[in-house]
Structures are given as structure tokens and as C-alpha cells.
XYZ file of C-alpha atoms in Angstrom:
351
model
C 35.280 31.812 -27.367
C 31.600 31.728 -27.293
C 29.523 28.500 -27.214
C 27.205 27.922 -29.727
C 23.688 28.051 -28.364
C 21.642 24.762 -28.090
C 19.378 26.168 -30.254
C 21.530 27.110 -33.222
C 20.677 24.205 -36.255
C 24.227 23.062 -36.482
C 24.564 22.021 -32.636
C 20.979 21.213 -32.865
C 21.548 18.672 -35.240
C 24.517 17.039 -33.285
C 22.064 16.551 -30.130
C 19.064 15.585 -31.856
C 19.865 11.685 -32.334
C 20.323 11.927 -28.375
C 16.927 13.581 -27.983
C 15.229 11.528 -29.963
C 16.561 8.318 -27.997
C 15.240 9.873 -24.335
C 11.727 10.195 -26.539
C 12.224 6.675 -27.081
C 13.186 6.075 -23.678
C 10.216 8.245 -22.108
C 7.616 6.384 -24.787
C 9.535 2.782 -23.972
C 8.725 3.084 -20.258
C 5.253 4.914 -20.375
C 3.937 1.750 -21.896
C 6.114 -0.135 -19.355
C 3.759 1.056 -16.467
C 1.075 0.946 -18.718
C 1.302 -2.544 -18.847
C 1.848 -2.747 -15.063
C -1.433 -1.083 -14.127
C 0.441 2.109 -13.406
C -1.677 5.300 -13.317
C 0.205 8.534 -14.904
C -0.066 11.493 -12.758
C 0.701 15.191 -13.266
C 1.916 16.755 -9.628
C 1.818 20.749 -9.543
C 5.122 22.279 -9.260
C 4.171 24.993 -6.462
C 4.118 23.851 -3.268
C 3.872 25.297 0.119
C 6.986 23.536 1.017
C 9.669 22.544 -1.296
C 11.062 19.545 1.142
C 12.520 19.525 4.154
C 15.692 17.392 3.502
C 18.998 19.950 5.081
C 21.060 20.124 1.820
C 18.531 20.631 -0.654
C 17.960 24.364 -2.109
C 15.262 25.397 -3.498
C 13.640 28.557 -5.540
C 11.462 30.280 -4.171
C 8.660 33.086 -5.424
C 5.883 34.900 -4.643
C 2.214 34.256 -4.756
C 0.373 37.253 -4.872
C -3.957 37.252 -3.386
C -6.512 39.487 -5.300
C -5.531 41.591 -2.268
C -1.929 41.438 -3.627
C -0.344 40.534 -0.355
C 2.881 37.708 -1.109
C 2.776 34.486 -0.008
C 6.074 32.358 -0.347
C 5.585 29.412 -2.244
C 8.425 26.921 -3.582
C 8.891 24.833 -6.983
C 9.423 21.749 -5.734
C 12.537 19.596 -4.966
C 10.547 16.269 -5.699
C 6.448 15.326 -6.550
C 6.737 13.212 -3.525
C 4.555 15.523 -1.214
C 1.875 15.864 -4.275
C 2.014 12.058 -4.950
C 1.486 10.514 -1.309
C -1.444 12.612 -1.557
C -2.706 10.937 -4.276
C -1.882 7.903 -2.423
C -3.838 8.997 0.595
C -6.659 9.847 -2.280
C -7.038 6.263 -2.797
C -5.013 5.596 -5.875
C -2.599 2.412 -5.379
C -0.132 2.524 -8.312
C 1.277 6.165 -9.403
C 3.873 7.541 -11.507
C 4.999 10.901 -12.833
C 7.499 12.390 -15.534
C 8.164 15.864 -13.315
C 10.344 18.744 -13.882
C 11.562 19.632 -10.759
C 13.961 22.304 -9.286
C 17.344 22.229 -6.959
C 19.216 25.442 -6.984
C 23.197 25.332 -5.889
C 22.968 22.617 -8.623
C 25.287 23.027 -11.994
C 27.804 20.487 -13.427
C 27.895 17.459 -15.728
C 25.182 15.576 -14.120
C 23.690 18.107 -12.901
C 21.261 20.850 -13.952
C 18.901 23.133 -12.204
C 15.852 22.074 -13.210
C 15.693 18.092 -14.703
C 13.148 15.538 -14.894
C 12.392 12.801 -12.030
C 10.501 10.051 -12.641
C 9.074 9.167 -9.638
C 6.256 6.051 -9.066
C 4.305 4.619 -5.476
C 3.459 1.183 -5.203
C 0.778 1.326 -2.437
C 1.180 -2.511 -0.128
C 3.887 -3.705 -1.767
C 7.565 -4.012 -0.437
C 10.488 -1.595 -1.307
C 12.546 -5.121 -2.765
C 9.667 -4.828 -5.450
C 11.338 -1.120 -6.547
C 14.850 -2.968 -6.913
C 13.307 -5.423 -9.801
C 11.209 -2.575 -11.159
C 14.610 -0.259 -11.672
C 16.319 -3.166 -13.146
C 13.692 -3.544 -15.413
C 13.220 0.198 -16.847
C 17.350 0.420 -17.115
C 17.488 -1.966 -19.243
C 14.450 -1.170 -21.033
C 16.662 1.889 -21.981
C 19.145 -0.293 -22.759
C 17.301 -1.714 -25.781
C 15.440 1.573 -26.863
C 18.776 2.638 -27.530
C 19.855 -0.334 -29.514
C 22.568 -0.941 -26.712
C 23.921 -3.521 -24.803
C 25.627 -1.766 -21.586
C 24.730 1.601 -19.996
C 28.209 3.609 -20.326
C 29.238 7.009 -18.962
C 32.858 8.473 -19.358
C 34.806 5.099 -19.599
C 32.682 3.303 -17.375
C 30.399 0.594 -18.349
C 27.348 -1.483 -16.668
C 25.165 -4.402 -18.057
C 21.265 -3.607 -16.776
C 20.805 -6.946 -17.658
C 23.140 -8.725 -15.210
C 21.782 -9.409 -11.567
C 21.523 -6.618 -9.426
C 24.376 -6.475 -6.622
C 22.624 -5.183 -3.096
C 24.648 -4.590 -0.502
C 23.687 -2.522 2.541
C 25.467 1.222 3.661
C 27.012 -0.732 6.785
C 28.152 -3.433 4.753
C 29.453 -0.923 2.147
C 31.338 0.722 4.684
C 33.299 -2.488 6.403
C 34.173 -3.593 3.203
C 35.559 -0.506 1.451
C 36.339 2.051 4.226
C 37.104 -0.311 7.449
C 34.243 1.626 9.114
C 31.772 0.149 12.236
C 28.991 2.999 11.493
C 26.356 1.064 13.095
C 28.628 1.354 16.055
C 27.410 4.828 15.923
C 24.084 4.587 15.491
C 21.278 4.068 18.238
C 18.013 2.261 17.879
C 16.341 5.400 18.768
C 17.462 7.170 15.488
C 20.241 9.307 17.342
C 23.674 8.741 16.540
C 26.886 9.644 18.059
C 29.225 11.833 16.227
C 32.680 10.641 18.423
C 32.419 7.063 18.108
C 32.624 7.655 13.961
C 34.888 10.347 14.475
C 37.213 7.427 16.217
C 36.374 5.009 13.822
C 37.517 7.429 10.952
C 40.782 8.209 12.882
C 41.437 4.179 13.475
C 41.768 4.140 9.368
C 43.278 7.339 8.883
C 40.174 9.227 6.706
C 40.578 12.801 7.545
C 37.116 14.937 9.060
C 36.873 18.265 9.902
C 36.121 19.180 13.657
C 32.990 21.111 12.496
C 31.885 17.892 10.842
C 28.662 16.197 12.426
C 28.044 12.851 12.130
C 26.037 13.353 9.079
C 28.768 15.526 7.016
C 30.773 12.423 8.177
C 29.006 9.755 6.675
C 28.503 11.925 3.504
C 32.571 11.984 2.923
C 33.358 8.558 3.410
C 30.196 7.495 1.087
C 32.053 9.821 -1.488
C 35.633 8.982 -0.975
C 35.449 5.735 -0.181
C 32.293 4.072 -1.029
C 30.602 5.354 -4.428
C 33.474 4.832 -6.701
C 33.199 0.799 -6.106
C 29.442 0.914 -6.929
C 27.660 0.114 -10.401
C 30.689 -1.183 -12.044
C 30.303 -4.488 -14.193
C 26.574 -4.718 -13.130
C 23.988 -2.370 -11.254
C 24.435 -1.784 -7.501
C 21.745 -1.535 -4.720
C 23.147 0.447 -1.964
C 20.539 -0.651 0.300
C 19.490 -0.200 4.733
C 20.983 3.809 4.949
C 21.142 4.386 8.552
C 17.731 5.551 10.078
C 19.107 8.789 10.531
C 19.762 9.391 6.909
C 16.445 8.363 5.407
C 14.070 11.084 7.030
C 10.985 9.660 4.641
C 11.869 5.713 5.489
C 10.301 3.494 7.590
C 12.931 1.518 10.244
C 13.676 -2.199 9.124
C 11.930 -4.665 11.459
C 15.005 -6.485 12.231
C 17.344 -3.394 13.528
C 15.644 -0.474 13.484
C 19.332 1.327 13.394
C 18.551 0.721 9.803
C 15.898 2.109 7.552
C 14.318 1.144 4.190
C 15.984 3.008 1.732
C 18.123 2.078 -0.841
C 19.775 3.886 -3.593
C 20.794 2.805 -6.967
C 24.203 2.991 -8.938
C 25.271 2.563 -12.631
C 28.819 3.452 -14.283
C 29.784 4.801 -10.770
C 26.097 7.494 -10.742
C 23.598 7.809 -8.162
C 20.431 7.216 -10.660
C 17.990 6.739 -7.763
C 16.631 6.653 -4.410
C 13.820 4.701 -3.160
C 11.898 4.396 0.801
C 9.907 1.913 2.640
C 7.429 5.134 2.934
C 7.130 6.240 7.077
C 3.556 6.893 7.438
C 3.506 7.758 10.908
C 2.832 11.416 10.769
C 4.087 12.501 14.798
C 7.356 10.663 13.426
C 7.866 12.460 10.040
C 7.564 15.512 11.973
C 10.091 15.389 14.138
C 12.431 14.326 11.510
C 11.185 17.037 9.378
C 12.128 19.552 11.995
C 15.241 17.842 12.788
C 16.226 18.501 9.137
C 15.253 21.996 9.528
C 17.418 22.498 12.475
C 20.270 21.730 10.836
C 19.653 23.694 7.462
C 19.441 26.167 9.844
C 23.071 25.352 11.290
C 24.536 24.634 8.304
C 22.935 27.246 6.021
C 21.477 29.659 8.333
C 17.658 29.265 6.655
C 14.537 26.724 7.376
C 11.447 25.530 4.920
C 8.173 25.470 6.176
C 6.512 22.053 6.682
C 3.762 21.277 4.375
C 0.969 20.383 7.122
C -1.597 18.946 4.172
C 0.771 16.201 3.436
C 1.720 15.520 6.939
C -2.120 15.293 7.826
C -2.132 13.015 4.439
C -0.133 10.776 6.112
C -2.784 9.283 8.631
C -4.731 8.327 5.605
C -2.202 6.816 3.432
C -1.456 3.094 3.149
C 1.744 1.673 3.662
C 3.695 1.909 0.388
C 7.070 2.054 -1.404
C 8.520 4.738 -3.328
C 10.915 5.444 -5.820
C 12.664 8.616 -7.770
C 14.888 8.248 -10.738
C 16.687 10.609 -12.698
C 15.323 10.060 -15.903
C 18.000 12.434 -17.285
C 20.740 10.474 -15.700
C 18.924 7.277 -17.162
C 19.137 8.968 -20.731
C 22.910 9.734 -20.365
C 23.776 6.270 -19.470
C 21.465 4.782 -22.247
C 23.474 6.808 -24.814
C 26.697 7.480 -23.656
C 26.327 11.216 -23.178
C 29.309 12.999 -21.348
C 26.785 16.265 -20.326
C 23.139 16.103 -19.028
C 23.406 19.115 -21.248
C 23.365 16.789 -24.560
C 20.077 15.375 -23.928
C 18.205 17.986 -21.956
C 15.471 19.169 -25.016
C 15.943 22.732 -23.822
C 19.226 23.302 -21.009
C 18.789 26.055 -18.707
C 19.606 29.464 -19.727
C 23.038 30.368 -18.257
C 23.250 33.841 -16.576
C 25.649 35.966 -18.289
C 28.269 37.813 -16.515
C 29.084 41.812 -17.829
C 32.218 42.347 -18.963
């Protein structure tokens, strides 16, 4: 049976209460940053570089000269590239509503191309980023005439104290795991000593795993589903070597400043202690590349305008939402599809 289109009145007026909350939503926490001194920016979506994080995929398309040669160019992954620009420019508080584009992405929080919300605070510490989430969920909250963000049986009151509780913590607690054990002040890491801890407690890895595909299962199978439940969770100090953007804590520099944030059980958003140190964020950068190169047998190039940005931006803290993900929570939708104005245009197979 064929679905009915999004755009067909009858489905269209099913979804539009939904849309018309994420207006209220959007309009709620533009005058939110308003109020904060926040100046709106609009980041292009072509870039020279999409990102350079391993397991993101991006699209990619052709530029042609008046000459017509191609150049490769990317729709971005994230504004973050475009916006510590603007940092470097001079501005000190940023934000942006931008669509931005993942490929190998499809599901029921997932689309292709969504909507990040994504805002700098230029000398001010990452813990500020914790209060300001707190604040704009439950500003959603109330412009949906809510009391509790909910998504498929789960529930989670924004205005409740936020739990923060760091990866290695996360991992004692719910998986039995040392990973700092495995993890070197240098950045390195080494992939046995996990791979022992993981046999100690019986969680099952792959011999191809690295340490990084390691880390990535137990978060999933052992760690996520006991976050955002009841109240909001700060997943906070990821391992250095899984926060390529981050700046090292000052008191183990095993640890980086990055956090992400859960509601209901979803990832909503990640935030950085922003590294500045441009030699640094190269090497990680290639690092990265190396292994999308491994794994998936293809590299991004580096954007060298942002990387020479870097020596003239201040230190900062950083922060992307889904503002999709925000909207589903707000109103209880079961499908990022239900409050997406326009979903992406599924390709049709022949019969």
C-alpha cells in the first residue's frame, strides 16, 4: 500500500499542529538568545571540507569555474567550520538554525538532511552549555504547553536538575568497564587492555574491532539506555581520543571537554571545550582520516582556512543540538518525519 505523501491536505492536516509547535519552538528560543546577547548567523552550506570526523558521510558535488573544470565541494556535516570563523572574525556570542547533511542516515530519528542548532560562547566554560541546554529544553517544554519531554514511552522533566556523570564513570557503573585503563595521557589508547576488560564482563567484540568501534558498542549496549530517564543526563569527560574538536581537561588530560546530552533515552546534543591549537587539530584531523580510510576505504580533505582560523580564535565553548530531535521530544512525535516541514524525498525503487 502506498503512503500518502506529506503533502497531500489530509496528512497535511494531521502534522500541522506538530509544525506549528517547532515554529513555536524555533520563535521561543530565537528570542531566548536574543535576550542573551546572542548574534544569529547564517553559515553557507558548501564547504571545502564537510568534517573530518571517521563515521560521518557526506554528499558531495561539483563546483564548476567559468573555465568549467570541477572542483569537489561538500554540504556540510555541521556549521562548526563556518562558525569558528566567525569566532576568529571577532564575534563572541553566535548561533545558527542550519540545515545540514549526513548521508548513510535514514530511520526514526534520523533523516538526511535536518536542522542543527548550533551556538559559540567565546571565554566562557563548556559547564555554561550544560545550563544553557537545560534552559532551551525546557523552554520547549512550555511552548508546547507540556510538562515532560516524552518519546515512545519514555518520559523526562527539563525542569528537574541535570544529572552529569562522566563516560568513565558511565562505564564502571553500568558496564563494569576500567576504560581509562586504556587510555594514555598522550591521546593514544590501547585496544587489548579494553579488549580484556570487555572479556572480564563477558561483552562480546569482534577481533576487527579497534578500540574506538569498542567503546562505541558498549556506549550503545550498555550505557545509553540508562541515560535521560526521569531527568536530563550530561554524559560528560569522553575520552580524549573520542572528542577530536575538544580541548584535554586540566586535571587528566586522558579526558577531554566534551559532553553530550540525553533525554527519553536520545542523544539531543554534543558540546566541546573548543581545541584551538591548530598543529593539534591537525593531527587529529588526519588521524580521523586514516581511519575513514580503514574503515570505509575514502578520506575528506582538510579545510586549511579554518585550521589557519584557529590561531586567531579565542578560547570558547561550543554546542550542537538537534533541533528536530528537540521538537520530537517537545511533542511526543514517534517520526522526525512528523515534524520535518518538508521530509526528504524517498527514492523510488522500479518494479
Amino acid at each position: 500500500m502506498t503512503e500518502t505523501p506529506w503533502w497531500h491536505p489530509h496528512r497535511h492536516a494531521d502534522r500541522r499542529p506538530l509544525l506549528l509547535a517547532r515554529n513555536r519552538i524555533q520563535a521561543a528560543l530565537r528570542q531566548w538568545f536574543a535576550d542573551q546577547d546572542f548574534l544569529e548567523t547564517d553559515p553557507a552550506c558548501l564547504q571545502t571540507s564537510p568534517g573530518n570526523e571517521a563515521h560521518l558521510h557526506a554528499f558531495a558535488t561539483d563546483l564548476l569555474g567559468h573555465d568549467g573544470v570541477a572542483h569537489r565541494m561538500y554540504l556540510h556535516t555541521s556549521p562548526e567550520f563556518t562558525m569558528k570563523k566567525i569566532l576568529a572574525a571577532g564575534e563572541p556570542r553566535i548561533f545558527a538554525f542550519a540545515h545540514v547533511w549526513r548521508n548513510r542516515e535514514a530511520g526514526t530519528r534520523h533523516s538526511a538532511e535536518f536542522t542543527m542548532l548550533e551556538w559559540y560562547r567565546a571565554g566562557e566554560p563548556y559547564d555554561r552549555l550544560i545550563e544553557d541546554a537545560h534552559a532551551m529544553l525546557a523552554i520547549a517544554t512550555r511552548a508546547c504547553g507540556a510538562d515532560h519531554l516524552q518519546y515512545r514511552g519514555m518520559t523526562c522533566d527539563p525542569f528537574a536538575p541535570v544529572e552529569r556523570i562522566s563516560v568513565a564513570q558511565a562505564f564502571r557503573q553500568y558496564a563494569e568497564i576500567d576504560l581509562l585503563a586504556s587510555c594514555h595521557a598522550d591521546g593514544s589508547t590501547d585496544r587489548e587492555a579494553l579488549a580484556a576488560e570487555c572479556a572480564r564482563v563477558g561483552f562480546a567484540i569482534s577481533e576487527d574491532d579497534g578500540w574506538s568501534d569498542i567503546v562505541s558498542k558498549v556506549l550503545v549496549d550498555r550505557v545509553e539506555p540508562h541515560l535521560g530517564h526521569g531527568r536530563i543526563t550530561a554524559l560528560d569527560r569522553y575520552p580524549t581520543a573520542e572528542a577530536a574538536l575538544a580541548r584535554p581537561c586540566a586535571d587528566d588530560p586522558r579526558e577531554a571537554e566534551r559532553f553530550e546530552l540525553y533525554a527519553c533515552g536520545v542523544e539531543l546534543a554534543n558540546a566541546f571545550g573548543e581545541l584551538t591549537d591548530p598543529a593539534e587539530q591537525r593531527r587529529r584531523f588526519e588521524a580521523e582520516m586514516d581511519e575513514k580510510e580503514r574503515i570505509y576505504g575514502e578520506r575528506y580533505p582538510l579545510d586549511e582556512e579554518f585550521l589557519q582560523a584557529l590561531e586567531l580564535m579565542p578560547d570558547a565553548s561550543g554546542i550542537a543540538l538537534g533541533f528536530d530531535r528537540l521538537v520530537m521530544l517537545a511533542t511526543g512525535a514517534p517520526h522526525i518525519d512528523d515534524i520535518l516541514w518538508s521530509p526528504i524525498a524517498r527514492p523510488r525503487t522500479r518494479p
